[in-house]
Each structure stands twice: as structure tokens, then as C-alpha cells.
Amino acid sequence: MTAALPLPPGSTLGILGGGQLGRMLAQAAARLGFDVAILERETDAPAGRVAAHAIVGAYDDPAALKALADLADIVTFEFENVPAASVEALVKLGVEVAPGPQALAVAQDRVDEKSFLNANGVATVAFAAADSAESCVEAAAQIGAPCLMKTRREGYDGKGQVWVEHAAGAAQAFEALGGRPVILEAPADFVRELSIIAARGRDGAIAVYPLAENHHEKGVLRRSVAPAKVSATTAAQAERIAHKILTGLAYVGVIGIELFELKDGSLLVNEIAPRVHNTGHWTQDGCEVDQFEQHIRAVAGWPLGPTAARAEVEMLNLLGDEVDGWAKYAAEPETRVHLYGKREAKPGRKMGHVNRLRGPV
Ligand code: AMP
């Protein structure tokens, strides 16, 4: 059955993925009067525990997808590595999936992603694709060493990437990454890492949040400060980039766009995430309508909400046992605590975050 739009409260929204992003999406959906059905791989996952329905199964398990399709009017997802076949299966079962297959395909492959960006007038670092030890050496010579080799698919949080110091070392780097197809990227000589969270509604309306400035440690986001202090030209450039990407993908939902800011204030896109994004968590306490509600509004065909900042926010990820400091954070009047309910605090695992309100914008 095709969903009537805008999707009325009381309908059921499906979400693929049971982690913290699914949990915060489910909480936002519930606030708007929706029931949520989560499909997750493990029992007792963070999102399933706050949803009306939790289906446990693999993301490509036909029976699990059928169970989700029976419950949900529209399905969205919290991670970009959703198998294309699962989206096709859901569509065949009469369920709409948003964002759509094109956005997923582009975000799942770093070469397709950068090719799409360049074709749509969005600048990235220079890059080359390679799929053998010999072609890696050629690509490294073409790009110039040092350069960064990344697996084309399935890398995240800095995993699946290695610096190549000399073209001759590219063959070894290729083997170290498992001999899988790779991309070689020229180094971005950035002064800061920024990101922009944006949304496109079903009517084509676009809403853009203020930029965030992001700090990573060992490839993992540590903290974001937003709105980032940028020139009006840089802010306008980021908005133009978001418009080009959202329009180019005929996108529906919230997208996270990671940017490198160069010395002259110009921006390169590092990567896009077709989902709510860790660098957008500050919007929960800093903006009129946060990224989670915005995503639900977009996929449900509701009007997009206002994105203006109400406060300057420092968002800190709580990794591993840092979550044990919850009582200290809860005692700070300017701090809002968001915990994901994960049962085990493995080292480096994202267990929660806090948003520290640093005053009016
Ligand atoms: P990614 O997995 O592509 O998001 O990369 C993780 C981190 O590696 C980024 O946040 C940057 O700090 C760094 N990085 C990625 N690509 C490049 C590049 N081409 N040049 C310099 N640093 C990079």
C-alpha cells in the first residue's frame, strides 16, 4: 500500500537500524504522534527499546523485511550501508523508502560519491580509483604522494584508510586494506573540519542548519562547536553546496555533509552521510527544530521546521566509560545529557553525548 502524504499522526514509520541514531529518530517520531517499528540485528538494541515495535533480523532477511513492510507506511534508515537489495525488496512490498536508492548508492561508494559531487559542481580533493596493486602505484603517481588510500566501500570513523608516503608503497597499502577496490585521495590542506546538516522535503523545500566545527581523535568525532564562526562567504558557500547535493539527488530527509575548510575560506566536501549525523546532535538543544524531528518531518511529507540557532552549543561525545560521568554532567545547569542506553561501555564506543549551552548566538 502506498502511504498517503503527508503521513498523519498515528501512522507507523519504519527505521532500519537499532543504534543511537535510530533511537533519537524514534523519540522524535513519537513526539509527532507516530508509532515506530525498528528492524535491528540484535535484541535489546538502543532504538528497539524506545519503539512501539522491534523486529530482530538481518537487514537482508526477507521475512524481517516483510514484517517491517506489514507494519510501516514509510521506511527510513539510520546508516548508509543498507543493502540495495533490501530497499528494492521493501519497494516491491509497496513501502516507500526515504532517502531513496540513488542517495544510498552514491554514499556507499567513495568514487561514485566524489564523481557525483564533481559532476554537480561541488569541489572535492583530486582522486583516482584503483583495484589492483599495479593500478594503485599508477594512481599514487598520478595523484602525487603523500596521498590517502581508502577502501571504496564500508569505511567509517577513519577505518579502512592508510596514508601512502611514496608511490611505490601503494602496492603494500593496497594489500594492507585487504586487496579491495580503493580510492586514492590527494591530501586536503585544511585549517578546520566543518559540517553542514541540511534537509529537503518532499515538496523540494530545503532547510539548512548553521555550520558546525568538528574535532576528531583517532578518526572518531570528539566534539563539535556550533554555530561555527565562519565568514558570510563561507556560510553562503556551504549553503550552495548543500543545495546542489540535495537537488542533485532529489533527496528526501536530513543529510550530513562533511567539509574541509581551506586557508582561503573555500570548502571541499569530504563525504556525505544520507542520514542524521553525529555533528548535528547540537541541534537538539541549539536549534528550533532539531535534525531528528526534521528528518521525520521530511520523510513523512510534513513541512520542514525552522533551523535557526537559539544558542551556541558545544557537543561532547561520551566514549566508553566516559559515560560514567553522567551524574557530573547532569549537575551542570548549562549541560543537557543524552544517553543511548547501551548495555556495555566498550572502549571508544559512543555511549551518549552532552550538549553544553554556551550562551545566546
Ligand atoms: P573519512 O573516513 O573520509 O571521513 O575520513 C576521516 C578523517 O580523515 C577526516 O575527518 C579527516 O580528518 C581525515 N581525512 C580524510 N580524507 C582526507 C584527505 N583527503 N586529506 C586529509 N585528511 C583527510
XYZ file of C-alpha atoms and ligand atoms in Angstrom:
384
model
C 0.000 0.000 0.000
C 1.372 3.423 -0.887
C 1.353 5.852 2.004
C -0.920 8.905 1.849
C 1.127 12.068 2.276
C 1.548 13.943 4.483
C 1.648 10.882 6.704
C -0.851 11.515 9.501
C -0.004 11.040 13.198
C -0.951 7.532 14.283
C 0.784 6.017 11.235
C 3.783 3.742 11.662
C 7.262 4.719 10.490
C 9.859 2.014 9.927
C 13.540 2.506 10.702
C 16.352 0.210 9.584
C 18.974 0.155 12.318
C 18.767 -0.015 16.078
C 21.614 2.218 17.278
C 21.599 5.669 18.854
C 20.591 7.470 15.667
C 17.590 5.152 15.289
C 16.755 5.725 18.936
C 16.789 9.516 18.658
C 14.800 9.334 15.403
C 12.244 7.099 17.139
C 11.965 9.528 20.042
C 11.380 12.431 17.648
C 8.812 10.425 15.667
C 6.948 9.526 18.855
C 6.792 13.220 19.760
C 4.982 13.845 16.477
C 2.444 11.102 17.225
C 3.902 8.292 15.108
C 4.436 4.698 16.111
C 7.869 3.388 15.176
C 8.907 -0.072 14.007
C 12.637 -0.785 14.217
C 14.418 -3.530 12.294
C 17.668 -4.286 14.073
C 20.183 -7.105 14.080
C 20.416 -7.572 17.834
C 17.826 -7.901 20.539
C 17.820 -5.207 23.215
C 19.386 -2.553 20.931
C 19.058 1.162 21.880
C 16.335 2.029 19.342
C 14.107 -1.004 19.791
C 13.732 -0.213 23.478
C 12.019 3.125 22.779
C 9.909 1.966 19.817
C 6.411 0.505 19.541
C 7.724 -2.466 17.532
C 11.173 -4.066 17.401
C 11.809 -6.694 14.738
C 15.078 -8.598 15.124
C 16.696 -9.878 11.942
C 19.358 -9.271 9.332
C 18.812 -6.226 7.107
C 18.572 -8.523 4.101
C 16.354 -11.168 5.704
C 13.206 -11.385 3.529
C 10.988 -12.419 6.466
C 12.208 -9.496 8.599
C 11.695 -7.037 5.731
C 8.194 -8.422 5.164
C 7.394 -7.993 8.878
C 8.593 -4.380 8.667
C 6.602 -3.743 5.478
C 3.453 -5.133 7.129
C 3.766 -2.593 9.938
C 5.244 0.511 8.333
C 3.830 3.042 5.893
C 7.234 4.585 5.122
C 10.721 3.290 5.942
C 13.874 5.268 6.603
C 17.300 4.257 7.963
C 19.995 5.317 10.409
C 23.059 4.043 8.495
C 24.190 4.278 4.890
C 25.238 0.683 4.279
C 21.674 -0.521 3.805
C 21.858 -3.251 1.117
C 20.383 -2.039 -2.179
C 18.504 -5.357 -2.439
C 16.717 -4.631 0.861
C 15.477 -1.284 -0.434
C 14.284 -2.990 -3.635
C 12.516 -5.673 -1.580
C 10.725 -3.046 0.522
C 9.688 -1.086 -2.562
C 8.333 -4.317 -4.120
C 6.304 -4.841 -0.958
C 4.706 -1.439 -1.573
C 6.681 0.530 1.021
C 8.340 3.811 0.253
C 11.952 4.215 1.374
C 13.380 7.680 2.007
C 16.033 8.871 1.334
C 15.900 6.931 -1.939
C 18.179 4.369 -3.599
C 20.228 6.972 -5.531
C 21.383 8.702 -2.330
C 22.330 5.347 -0.802
C 24.239 4.212 -3.888
C 26.218 7.467 -4.057
C 27.052 7.463 -0.345
C 28.105 3.803 -0.303
C 30.982 4.183 -2.739
C 33.636 6.866 -2.300
C 34.442 7.014 -6.015
C 30.791 7.310 -7.069
C 30.317 9.902 -4.309
C 33.167 12.163 -5.444
C 32.213 11.680 -9.121
C 28.630 12.716 -8.312
C 29.854 15.753 -6.367
C 32.208 16.949 -9.111
C 29.546 16.385 -11.798
C 27.212 18.612 -9.770
C 29.718 21.431 -9.405
C 30.853 20.556 -5.876
C 34.629 20.567 -5.263
C 36.497 17.682 -3.611
C 40.153 16.715 -3.354
C 41.645 15.177 -6.515
C 41.127 11.421 -6.542
C 41.677 8.251 -8.558
C 40.166 4.780 -8.368
C 42.251 1.599 -8.323
C 41.593 -2.113 -7.902
C 44.982 -3.815 -8.124
C 48.477 -3.333 -6.703
C 49.734 -2.045 -10.087
C 46.862 0.384 -10.631
C 47.405 1.694 -7.074
C 51.042 2.534 -7.863
C 49.922 4.285 -11.082
C 47.146 6.152 -9.257
C 49.550 7.259 -6.493
C 51.986 8.534 -9.130
C 49.124 10.406 -10.836
C 47.747 11.984 -7.621
C 51.204 12.511 -6.136
C 52.437 11.126 -2.807
C 51.759 11.507 0.033
C 48.155 10.580 -0.600
C 45.423 8.824 1.330
C 44.187 5.400 0.278
C 40.695 4.402 1.432
C 38.510 1.407 0.676
C 35.804 2.448 -1.784
C 33.094 0.922 0.394
C 32.365 0.383 4.068
C 34.951 2.601 5.737
C 33.847 4.713 8.680
C 35.345 6.679 11.579
C 38.756 6.637 9.850
C 38.742 2.836 9.482
C 39.791 1.330 6.144
C 42.271 4.054 5.242
C 46.038 4.416 5.173
C 48.495 7.129 4.135
C 50.772 6.330 1.208
C 54.099 8.168 1.617
C 55.680 7.137 -1.709
C 54.025 5.894 -4.901
C 55.984 2.625 -4.636
C 54.409 1.957 -1.220
C 50.915 1.988 -2.727
C 51.024 -1.735 -3.534
C 51.686 -2.578 0.109
C 48.936 -0.213 1.277
C 46.517 -1.918 -1.117
C 47.303 -5.299 0.429
C 47.026 -3.832 3.946
C 43.475 -2.735 3.125
C 42.586 -6.276 2.114
C 43.093 -6.022 -1.651
C 39.668 -4.445 -2.102
C 38.840 -1.676 -4.599
C 40.156 1.631 -3.273
C 40.204 5.356 -3.860
C 43.378 7.418 -3.628
C 42.873 10.969 -2.463
C 45.143 13.997 -2.560
C 45.720 15.425 0.932
C 43.348 18.221 1.848
C 45.403 21.052 3.341
C 42.585 22.070 5.648
C 42.599 24.518 8.537
C 39.361 23.214 10.030
C 36.818 20.455 9.598
C 33.279 21.747 9.333
C 29.956 20.119 8.560
C 26.589 21.247 7.416
C 23.352 19.452 8.191
C 20.553 20.110 5.736
C 17.159 18.725 4.823
C 14.969 18.514 1.750
C 11.242 17.954 1.987
C 9.006 16.063 -0.398
C 7.918 19.373 -1.956
C 11.553 20.225 -2.748
C 11.858 22.780 0.082
C 15.364 22.949 1.546
C 16.340 23.931 5.094
C 19.948 24.319 6.189
C 21.378 24.453 9.725
C 24.267 26.693 10.740
C 27.705 25.093 10.251
C 29.397 23.061 12.985
C 33.157 22.974 13.655
C 34.300 19.424 14.367
C 37.247 17.908 16.190
C 38.189 14.254 15.723
C 40.542 11.992 17.672
C 41.787 8.786 16.049
C 39.165 9.213 13.338
C 36.266 9.491 15.809
C 34.292 12.672 16.445
C 35.170 14.061 19.877
C 33.431 17.427 19.941
C 31.525 19.880 17.782
C 31.025 23.581 18.358
C 28.140 25.305 16.628
C 27.250 27.639 15.085
C 30.855 27.667 13.799
C 32.423 31.094 13.460
C 32.777 31.457 9.696
C 32.702 34.340 7.255
C 29.440 35.139 5.479
C 31.087 33.983 2.223
C 31.981 30.581 3.675
C 28.498 30.159 5.142
C 26.929 31.026 1.788
C 29.279 28.622 0.017
C 28.269 25.791 2.374
C 24.601 26.504 1.735
C 25.162 26.422 -2.016
C 26.918 23.061 -1.666
C 24.013 21.663 0.362
C 21.501 22.886 -2.226
C 23.443 21.328 -5.114
C 23.726 17.952 -3.363
C 20.121 17.782 -2.161
C 18.739 18.851 -5.518
C 21.131 16.621 -7.487
C 19.934 13.575 -5.533
C 16.228 14.620 -5.493
C 16.785 13.915 -1.814
C 14.146 13.485 0.903
C 15.319 13.678 4.517
C 18.262 15.021 6.504
C 21.798 14.771 5.136
C 25.172 15.342 6.830
C 27.888 16.903 4.681
C 31.479 16.841 5.974
C 33.642 19.704 4.759
C 37.275 20.745 4.750
C 37.837 24.491 5.146
C 40.986 25.613 3.362
C 43.165 28.621 4.293
C 41.367 30.925 1.870
C 37.969 30.025 3.353
C 36.967 27.830 0.419
C 35.347 24.475 1.092
C 35.854 20.940 -0.206
C 33.383 18.165 0.530
C 34.976 15.164 2.250
C 31.924 12.937 2.381
C 28.168 12.875 2.632
C 26.055 10.804 5.006
C 22.465 10.224 3.833
C 21.106 10.314 7.364
C 21.122 12.246 10.600
C 24.696 12.871 11.656
C 26.738 12.962 14.861
C 27.862 16.532 14.066
C 24.179 17.541 14.095
C 23.471 16.422 17.665
C 23.981 20.000 18.849
C 20.700 20.932 17.117
C 18.768 19.056 19.842
C 19.445 21.860 22.290
C 20.701 24.616 19.994
C 18.030 24.910 17.321
C 14.338 25.489 16.999
C 13.658 22.105 15.365
C 16.420 19.502 15.688
C 17.824 17.252 12.964
C 15.885 14.194 14.184
C 12.461 15.836 14.056
C 13.450 17.475 10.771
C 14.225 14.091 9.235
C 10.905 12.646 10.392
C 9.074 15.712 9.052
C 10.796 15.361 5.673
C 10.192 11.645 5.148
C 6.595 11.926 6.413
C 5.892 14.721 3.932
C 5.337 17.319 6.635
C 6.565 20.899 6.229
C 10.205 21.363 7.278
C 10.742 23.192 10.555
C 12.874 26.283 11.240
C 16.612 25.642 11.593
C 17.790 28.860 13.255
C 20.189 28.530 16.204
C 18.865 29.592 19.595
C 22.106 29.008 21.466
C 25.781 28.343 20.928
C 26.444 24.709 21.805
C 29.481 22.558 22.476
C 28.630 18.911 21.864
C 30.885 16.316 23.505
C 30.669 12.624 22.653
C 30.830 10.334 25.670
C 33.025 7.428 24.567
C 33.395 4.176 26.512
C 33.466 4.624 30.269
C 33.260 8.439 29.982
C 29.543 7.794 30.246
C 30.132 7.041 33.943
C 30.453 10.824 34.364
C 26.715 11.267 33.719
C 25.975 12.496 37.238
C 28.625 15.221 36.981
C 27.200 16.407 33.657
C 23.633 16.235 34.936
C 24.642 18.551 37.795
C 25.820 21.278 35.386
C 22.923 23.671 34.784
C 24.142 24.522 31.268
C 24.537 20.894 30.168
C 21.939 18.624 28.565
C 22.612 14.905 28.832
C 21.677 12.425 26.065
C 22.388 8.762 26.815
C 21.811 5.890 24.427
C 21.011 3.099 26.879
C 23.765 0.821 25.558
C 24.340 -2.083 27.944
C 28.114 -2.304 27.631
C 30.647 0.562 27.613
C 33.306 -0.907 25.311
C 36.377 1.358 24.844
C 35.724 4.048 22.236
C 32.040 3.124 21.857
C 29.642 6.057 21.507
C 27.588 5.777 24.710
C 25.979 9.205 24.783
C 26.689 12.887 24.306
C 26.224 16.121 26.163
C 25.266 19.484 24.769
C 26.758 22.378 26.724
C 24.873 25.613 26.156
C 27.438 28.393 25.877
C 25.061 31.312 25.643
C 22.970 33.077 23.051
C 24.134 33.219 19.423
P 36.607 9.906 6.350
O 36.511 8.482 6.792
O 36.690 10.073 4.879
O 35.534 10.760 6.976
O 37.972 10.465 6.960
C 38.201 10.514 8.356
C 39.110 11.683 8.677
O 40.360 11.555 7.981
C 38.576 13.050 8.237
O 37.695 13.565 9.205
C 39.856 13.847 8.094
O 40.327 14.267 9.359
C 40.835 12.841 7.553
N 40.840 12.862 6.073
C 40.011 12.189 5.253
N 40.285 12.432 3.953
C 41.343 13.274 3.937
C 42.120 13.884 2.893
N 41.878 13.658 1.586
N 43.122 14.710 3.271
C 43.407 14.940 4.582
N 42.716 14.373 5.597
C 41.709 13.547 5.301
